[in-house]
Amino acid sequence: MKHNTFKEKIPAILFGNGEIPKHPIVIKTLNRAKKIICLDGGVDKLIKIGYKPKYVLGDLDSINNDPDKYDCEVIKLPNQSKTDLEKGLNWCINNKISRVMLIGFSGLRDDHYMANLWTILHYANEIYCTFISDECKVLCINGIKKIKTTPGQTVSIIASIPDTMLRTKGLKHELSNELLSSPGNGISNIALKDEIEIQSDNWVWVFLRHL
């Protein structure tokens, strides 16, 4: 089975209309970004904290100004059967963008946050998403993956379906072909090295808490 390592290159950023980020790690990520794509009202929040988008996507029902007032390309995506995130990911896939980092998709509404986590799983075979909030970085993985960490960092693994089999290397409480039979079995582990390895037989979310 092929081993993949998640690298720290900054892909395109999708910026949502959720909580405005404040954590230094998230701000550093924005500072390094070469392409920021805003989803609907996220554009006003991005501009408020001093950044300029390359594109604005969405049905444009939550932006503060006329589309012509924004100094970027504004693309209307009117499909009301899809969330802004779904429309944004579809647009990225259609435009050959294979990796995105999601910022501004947590906080404010718990139902939106939960739906966004399921959305990145739904699209995981089509586009690689990294979800980053003021609390943590979230990856959605399946198979054998190596992930960069910091010793002492809290790592939580949550399975998308019951009885997911897991094996880990580099964590304080290692899992050796064990079933995550309870939703809380993989919560609050600790990284011991600067790289960990996780093997799962189905999709899991990995939460890497900022130090």
Coordinates of C-alpha atoms in Angstrom, one line a residue:
M1 CA 0.0 0.0 0.0
K2 CA 1.3 3.5 -0.9
H3 CA 2.5 5.7 1.9
N4 CA 1.6 9.4 1.6
T5 CA 3.0 12.2 3.7
F6 CA 1.0 15.3 4.3
K7 CA 3.4 18.2 3.5
E8 CA 3.2 21.8 4.7
K9 CA 2.9 23.5 1.3
I10 CA 0.2 26.1 1.3
P11 CA -2.5 25.3 -1.3
A12 CA -5.3 27.5 -2.5
I13 CA -7.4 28.8 0.5
L14 CA -11.1 28.7 0.6
F15 CA -12.3 31.3 3.1
G16 CA -15.8 31.0 4.6
N17 CA -18.3 33.1 6.3
G18 CA -17.7 31.6 9.8
E19 CA -15.7 32.8 12.7
I20 CA -13.0 35.3 11.9
P21 CA -9.6 33.6 12.6
K22 CA -7.3 35.0 15.2
H23 CA -4.8 32.3 16.0
P24 CA -1.2 33.0 14.9
I25 CA -1.0 29.7 13.0
V26 CA -4.1 30.6 10.9
I27 CA -2.8 34.2 10.3
K28 CA 0.6 32.8 9.3
T29 CA -1.2 30.5 6.8
L30 CA -3.1 33.5 5.3
N31 CA 0.1 35.5 5.1
R32 CA 1.7 32.7 3.0
A33 CA -1.3 32.2 0.7
K34 CA -0.9 32.9 -3.0
K35 CA -4.6 32.4 -3.8
I36 CA -7.5 33.1 -1.5
I37 CA -11.0 32.2 -2.8
C38 CA -13.8 33.6 -0.7
L39 CA -17.2 32.0 -0.4
D40 CA -20.0 34.6 -0.3
G41 CA -20.0 36.8 2.8
G42 CA -16.6 35.5 3.7
V43 CA -15.2 38.1 1.4
D44 CA -16.2 41.0 3.8
K45 CA -14.6 39.2 6.7
L46 CA -11.4 38.6 4.8
I47 CA -11.2 42.2 3.7
K48 CA -11.9 43.4 7.3
I49 CA -8.7 41.6 8.5
G50 CA -6.6 43.1 5.8
Y51 CA -6.4 40.5 3.0
K52 CA -7.4 40.6 -0.7
P53 CA -9.3 37.7 -2.4
K54 CA -8.6 36.5 -5.9
Y55 CA -12.2 35.2 -6.4
V56 CA -15.6 35.5 -4.6
L57 CA -17.9 32.5 -5.2
G58 CA -21.5 31.8 -4.1
D59 CA -25.1 32.9 -4.6
L60 CA -23.9 36.4 -3.2
D61 CA -26.9 36.7 -0.8
S62 CA -24.7 37.5 2.2
I63 CA -22.1 40.0 0.7
N64 CA -22.2 43.6 2.0
N65 CA -21.7 45.4 -1.2
D66 CA -22.6 45.3 -4.9
P67 CA -20.4 42.6 -6.6
D68 CA -18.8 45.3 -8.8
K69 CA -17.4 47.0 -5.7
Y70 CA -15.0 44.1 -5.0
D71 CA -11.5 44.3 -6.5
C72 CA -11.5 40.7 -7.7
E73 CA -13.4 38.3 -9.9
V74 CA -16.9 37.6 -8.6
I75 CA -18.6 34.4 -9.8
K76 CA -22.2 33.8 -9.0
L77 CA -23.1 30.2 -8.2
P78 CA -26.9 30.2 -7.7
N79 CA -27.5 26.5 -6.9
Q80 CA -29.6 26.6 -3.7
S81 CA -29.5 22.8 -3.2
K82 CA -25.8 23.0 -2.3
T83 CA -24.0 24.8 0.6
D84 CA -21.4 27.5 -0.1
L85 CA -18.7 25.0 0.7
E86 CA -20.0 22.4 -1.7
K87 CA -20.3 24.9 -4.5
G88 CA -16.8 26.1 -3.7
L89 CA -15.3 22.7 -3.8
N90 CA -17.1 21.8 -7.0
W91 CA -15.8 25.0 -8.6
C92 CA -12.2 24.1 -7.5
I93 CA -12.5 20.6 -8.9
N94 CA -13.8 22.0 -12.2
N95 CA -10.9 24.4 -12.3
K96 CA -8.3 21.7 -11.7
I97 CA -7.5 22.8 -8.1
S98 CA -6.6 19.5 -6.3
R99 CA -5.7 20.9 -2.9
V100 CA -7.4 23.5 -0.7
M101 CA -7.1 24.7 2.8
L102 CA -10.4 25.7 4.5
I103 CA -10.4 28.7 6.8
G104 CA -13.5 30.4 8.3
F105 CA -15.7 27.3 8.4
S106 CA -15.9 26.8 12.1
G107 CA -17.6 28.8 14.9
L108 CA -20.8 30.7 14.9
R109 CA -23.1 27.7 14.1
D110 CA -22.4 24.2 15.2
D111 CA -24.7 22.7 12.5
H112 CA -22.6 24.4 9.8
Y113 CA -19.4 23.2 11.4
M114 CA -20.6 19.6 11.6
A115 CA -21.9 19.7 8.0
N116 CA -18.5 21.1 6.8
L117 CA -16.6 18.2 8.4
W118 CA -18.9 15.7 6.6
T119 CA -18.5 17.7 3.4
I120 CA -14.7 17.3 3.3
L121 CA -15.2 13.5 3.8
H122 CA -17.8 13.5 0.9
Y123 CA -15.3 15.1 -1.4
A124 CA -12.2 13.4 -0.1
N125 CA -11.7 11.2 -3.2
E126 CA -11.9 14.3 -5.5
I127 CA -10.0 17.0 -3.7
Y128 CA -7.6 17.1 -0.7
C129 CA -8.9 19.4 2.0
T130 CA -7.2 20.6 5.1
F131 CA -9.5 22.2 7.6
I132 CA -7.9 24.8 9.9
S133 CA -9.6 26.7 12.8
D134 CA -8.4 28.7 15.8
E135 CA -8.4 25.4 17.7
C136 CA -6.9 22.8 15.4
K137 CA -6.1 21.4 12.0
V138 CA -8.4 18.7 10.7
L139 CA -7.5 16.1 8.1
C140 CA -9.8 13.5 6.6
I141 CA -7.8 10.3 5.8
N142 CA -8.2 6.7 4.8
G143 CA -5.5 4.0 4.4
I144 CA -1.9 4.6 5.5
K145 CA -0.8 8.2 6.1
K146 CA 2.1 9.9 7.6
I147 CA 1.4 13.2 9.3
K148 CA 3.7 16.0 10.5
T149 CA 3.2 16.7 14.2
T150 CA 5.0 18.3 17.2
P151 CA 5.9 16.3 20.2
G152 CA 3.3 16.9 22.9
Q153 CA 0.6 17.9 20.4
T154 CA -2.9 16.6 21.1
V155 CA -4.2 14.2 18.4
S156 CA -7.7 13.0 18.3
I157 CA -9.0 10.4 15.8
I158 CA -12.8 10.2 15.1
A159 CA -14.2 7.4 12.8
S160 CA -16.8 8.1 10.3
I161 CA -18.4 4.7 10.8
P162 CA -18.4 2.3 13.8
D163 CA -15.9 -0.5 14.2
T164 CA -13.2 1.2 12.1
M165 CA -9.8 -0.6 12.5
L166 CA -6.8 1.5 13.4
R167 CA -3.1 1.2 13.7
T168 CA -0.9 4.0 14.8
K169 CA 2.8 4.8 15.3
G170 CA 4.3 7.7 17.2
L171 CA 1.4 8.3 19.7
K172 CA 1.5 8.0 23.5
H173 CA -1.4 5.5 23.4
E174 CA -0.8 3.4 20.4
L175 CA -3.5 1.5 18.6
S176 CA -2.5 -1.9 17.1
N177 CA -5.2 -3.1 14.7
E178 CA -7.8 -2.0 17.2
L179 CA -11.4 -1.2 16.6
L180 CA -12.8 2.3 17.4
S181 CA -16.0 0.8 18.8
S182 CA -16.9 3.9 20.7
P183 CA -17.0 7.5 19.3
G184 CA -14.6 8.6 22.1
N185 CA -12.0 5.9 21.8
G186 CA -9.6 8.0 19.7
I187 CA -9.9 11.3 21.6
S188 CA -7.1 13.2 23.2
N189 CA -4.0 11.1 22.3
I190 CA -0.5 12.7 22.4
A191 CA 2.1 12.9 19.6
L192 CA 5.6 11.7 20.8
K193 CA 7.4 12.5 17.6
D194 CA 7.6 15.0 14.8
E195 CA 5.8 12.6 12.5
I196 CA 3.1 10.0 13.2
E197 CA 1.6 7.3 11.1
I198 CA -2.1 6.3 11.0
Q199 CA -3.5 3.3 9.2
S200 CA -7.3 3.0 9.0
D201 CA -9.6 0.7 7.0
N202 CA -12.1 3.5 6.5
W203 CA -12.4 7.3 6.6
V204 CA -11.4 9.0 9.9
W205 CA -11.0 12.7 10.9
V206 CA -7.7 13.5 12.5
F207 CA -7.7 16.6 14.8
L208 CA -4.3 18.1 15.4
R209 CA -4.7 20.7 18.2
H210 CA -2.5 23.8 17.9
L211 CA 0.1 24.2 20.6

